Amino acid sequence: MARRPRGPHEPRPSVTARRARERRIPYGVAPRRALGRRSLATQVFVLQVAVVLLLVVAAVVALVLQVRHDGTEEARNRSLAVAESFANSPGMLEALASPDPTTILQPRAEAARKAADMDFIVVMNPEGIRYTHPKPDRIGKKFVGTIAPAQEGGTVVEDIDGTIGRLVQAVVPVKSPYGQVVGLVSAGITTESVGGTVDRQLPLVLVTAGAALILATGGTALVSRRLMRQTHGLGPREMTRMYEHHDAVLHAVREGVLIVDGDGRLMLANDEAHRLLDLPQNAEGRYVAALGLDAGTADLLASGRVVTDEVRLVGDKLLAINQRPTQLAGGPSGSVATLRDSTELRALSGRADEARERLDILYAAGVGIGTDLDVTRTAEELADLAMPRFADFVTVDLFDSVVKGEEPEPGSALRRTASTGVRKGAPLYAVGEPLKFVDSAPQARSLAEGRAVLESRLDVSPGWRAQDLERTEQVMEFGIHSLITVPVRAGTLLLGVVSFWRSERPEPFDSDEVALAEELVARAAVTIDNARRYTREHKMAETLQRSLLPRTLPAQSALDIAYRYLPAQAGVGGDWFDVLPLSGARVALVVGDVVGHGLLAAATMGRLRTAVHNFSALDLAPEELLGLLDELVNRIDQEDESAAPVTGATCLYAIYDPVSRRCTMARAGHPPPAIVHPDGRVEFADVPPGLPLGLGGLPSFETVELELPEGSRLVLYTDGLVESRDRDIDSGLDLLREALADAPDEPEPTCRAVLKSLLPARQNDDIALIVARTRALGPDRVAEWEVPMDPAEVARVRAAVARRLADWGLEDLSFTTELILSELVTNAIRYGGAPVRVRLLRDRSLICEVSDASSTSPHLRYAAMTDEGGRGLFLVAQLSERWGTRYSSVGKVIWAEQPLPADRC
């Protein structure tokens, strides 16, 4: 019968079908014969069926045993629980004590038995005579079972064979309130009643076993079919032909293949292996050691050890060898090795590795140089990055002005800013040493020409040797032999020069490495210039800020004060503080913080400090002063809309009076002050926080007045002390409390202790700290009188003041003091309101104060020659060093200060 030709889109028959057609075997019979030859599939099938059946039987047996055990345990637990519950049920003792217990207990027992699904519940007397039973004919008869332990007050649970089958019964006593056994209760249930799980689960187990058998049969059929498909039904002739094809391919590939047996004898070598190893024609069958190979290669091939891409030089070829033992796959002992000529690939790989290494260096320069806005640190990062990946020694020389943050001055002296190397003791110039290179030196040529200079061999470089003949000789003796110098250029600015030295590697620098050095320095130059600009601005801002802060504290007697101001490392901020003497021996403490950094924050801080100075001269209450300061900040924001607003400035203003030992304070969004009492107790003053300055709207500042014992320490600070990136303000306040509790009593040691405990490793914000220990102006230095509203009383006050001045040894001030008091008291009586009081304070000066209940403010005026009055305040101003008016909640105080004699200060 002629074969029908295959159409163009008809699929090709499978390999099994073609082989069956060649053997004249009908299609479809071949798979069945192949399956018959695969006896392994049948064995696997039988084994799997046997395993599944065994598992099913084991599961059924285990299930029956487990259910039986569980049924018995369940019966024991239920019997005991029902017996104890019924024995302790309400009315049990009364029923047992009644004339006819059966009439009462029989209905209860039956109801409980049915509710608990028990086979029986029996109540009996202590001798075991039944009162109840499911079968009434057994009432009054002796209970069958062990009751002796229950008669003694214990419980009994036992398994017995009863008339209703295998059962479990429990016997418990019924005790009177005095512990006497007055009856017994028994509850029982058959294990058959508890069981039944096997009957419910056995069908599920059988169904699962049937499903497992079906899956095992299907899996075995799939395995058999897969084996047949993998071999394609090939016979011996087909396998031989396949081997011949494989042999042809083996000798045609461009990779050498060697097979060596366990004795080190070469069993097979393809044509490429003959060419690469230059093997003789009769190499097969001979020992590898006798093939004329070098000892290392011969030992490797004969050893059979596992190697991966081990490179060996064989003749003029660089071979990559891979070797694996053949017995790993269940074959005979020996090894198979493949050889690949990698001479050209190795050269290309070397160049690729070099290029990749250079890219890695440049990438590391991009992310590793300039992490800190510090010129010296940036130069050190450049040196550390290039050593030893590119050079063995690296030196960075910058102009002095660059290190200081100023514009570079070409032609001026350089200074070694950074130096590093693979070894110590190199005879190069030390860090910090000023340098002046001769014109012929490579560094000077780089600076003059603005390009990199390569000195491949320093021993033949007269220009470099002319720098310092003795030192250059020591450099070469140290092993340094090659040099690249690159100018540090940022735009049109020339900042310095970088020198790369080589000593460990024998080959000198080449032109390709010059390009890498230029690129590396170019990237670093930008960060160095940025650091220079930042240093300049930082110094300008810090100089401005320090010029605006108090350089010395004013003389006063109310407080012992120590302070610290630490500018931020990252940039100058707007923190500030001040100590302001007020009238009446009082002292004002102020601390504030302008949010932000830089010149703008420092300038704003100066304006606020000046405003506080001016406002404090008015003797305002703290909340009034903060209100005026808030208005000032709002006006500053409105004046320059292009600049960033000052919103966020905080301030704390406190006034301490040494006479009354009272401190009044208010704050605008500032951290609360800490108070250290003389006994060491630390607390934070409960001052309403208020809003930061400049937020707009109505100011909401409140004043708090506290009485501080003499020797108390008042601690004012800015948030940079207690808050940082890794510490919130609550944790900082806790640390401050602990530091103050352990600090000495003196203000100066307290400052040191606080900074030691709270100063962060990386200070990102300014820190201002004031520690003020309070003093008191004693009663012996204060005199006070109340003056009736009668001008005749002025003379009495003058006399009393003269006596007190005599007691203080200040008779020389009596005349001027009497004149001042006469004018002030007369004006208070004439124009003021009652009560009028006079107070005399002896502090660093003599202070006279006259207070009245009127809020009218006196004004100094110059009287004409014809005027009869108007010269009182003029005389006061002429006779006193300072004078002024302050207001209180009940009126005003007019005060005047006179300097004490030099021997009385």
CSV table of N, CA and C in Angstrom, one decimal, residues 318 342-358:
chain,number,residue,atom,x,y,z
A,318,LEU,N,46.5,30.1,27.6
A,318,LEU,CA,45.9,30.2,28.9
A,318,LEU,C,44.6,29.4,28.9
A,342,SER,N,41.2,30.5,26.9
A,342,SER,CA,40.7,31.9,27.4
A,342,SER,C,41.8,32.9,27.3
A,343,THR,N,42.8,32.7,26.4
A,343,THR,CA,43.9,33.7,26.3
A,343,THR,C,43.4,35.0,25.9
A,344,GLU,N,42.6,35.1,24.8
A,344,GLU,CA,42.1,36.4,24.4
A,344,GLU,C,41.0,36.9,25.3
A,345,LEU,N,40.2,36.0,25.8
A,345,LEU,CA,39.1,36.4,26.8
A,345,LEU,C,39.7,37.0,28.1
A,346,ARG,N,40.8,36.4,28.5
A,346,ARG,CA,41.5,36.9,29.7
A,346,ARG,C,42.0,38.3,29.5
A,347,ALA,N,42.5,38.6,28.4
A,347,ALA,CA,43.0,39.9,28.1
A,347,ALA,C,41.8,40.9,28.1
A,348,LEU,N,40.7,40.5,27.5
A,348,LEU,CA,39.6,41.4,27.4
A,348,LEU,C,39.0,41.6,28.8
A,349,SER,N,38.9,40.5,29.6
A,349,SER,CA,38.4,40.5,30.9
A,349,SER,C,39.2,41.4,31.8
A,350,GLY,N,40.5,41.4,31.7
A,350,GLY,CA,41.4,42.3,32.5
A,350,GLY,C,41.1,43.7,32.2
A,351,ARG,N,40.9,44.1,30.9
A,351,ARG,CA,40.6,45.5,30.6
A,351,ARG,C,39.2,45.8,31.2
A,352,ALA,N,38.3,44.9,31.1
A,352,ALA,CA,36.9,45.2,31.6
A,352,ALA,C,37.0,45.4,33.1
A,353,ASP,N,37.8,44.5,33.8
A,353,ASP,CA,37.9,44.7,35.3
A,353,ASP,C,38.5,46.0,35.7
A,354,GLU,N,39.5,46.4,34.9
A,354,GLU,CA,40.1,47.7,35.2
A,354,GLU,C,39.1,48.8,35.0
A,355,ALA,N,38.4,48.8,33.9
A,355,ALA,CA,37.4,49.8,33.7
A,355,ALA,C,36.3,49.8,34.8
A,356,ARG,N,35.9,48.6,35.2
A,356,ARG,CA,34.9,48.5,36.2
A,356,ARG,C,35.4,49.1,37.5
A,357,GLU,N,36.7,48.8,37.8
A,357,GLU,CA,37.3,49.3,39.0
A,357,GLU,C,37.3,50.9,39.0
A,358,ARG,N,37.6,51.4,37.9
A,358,ARG,CA,37.7,52.9,37.8
A,358,ARG,C,36.3,53.5,38.0
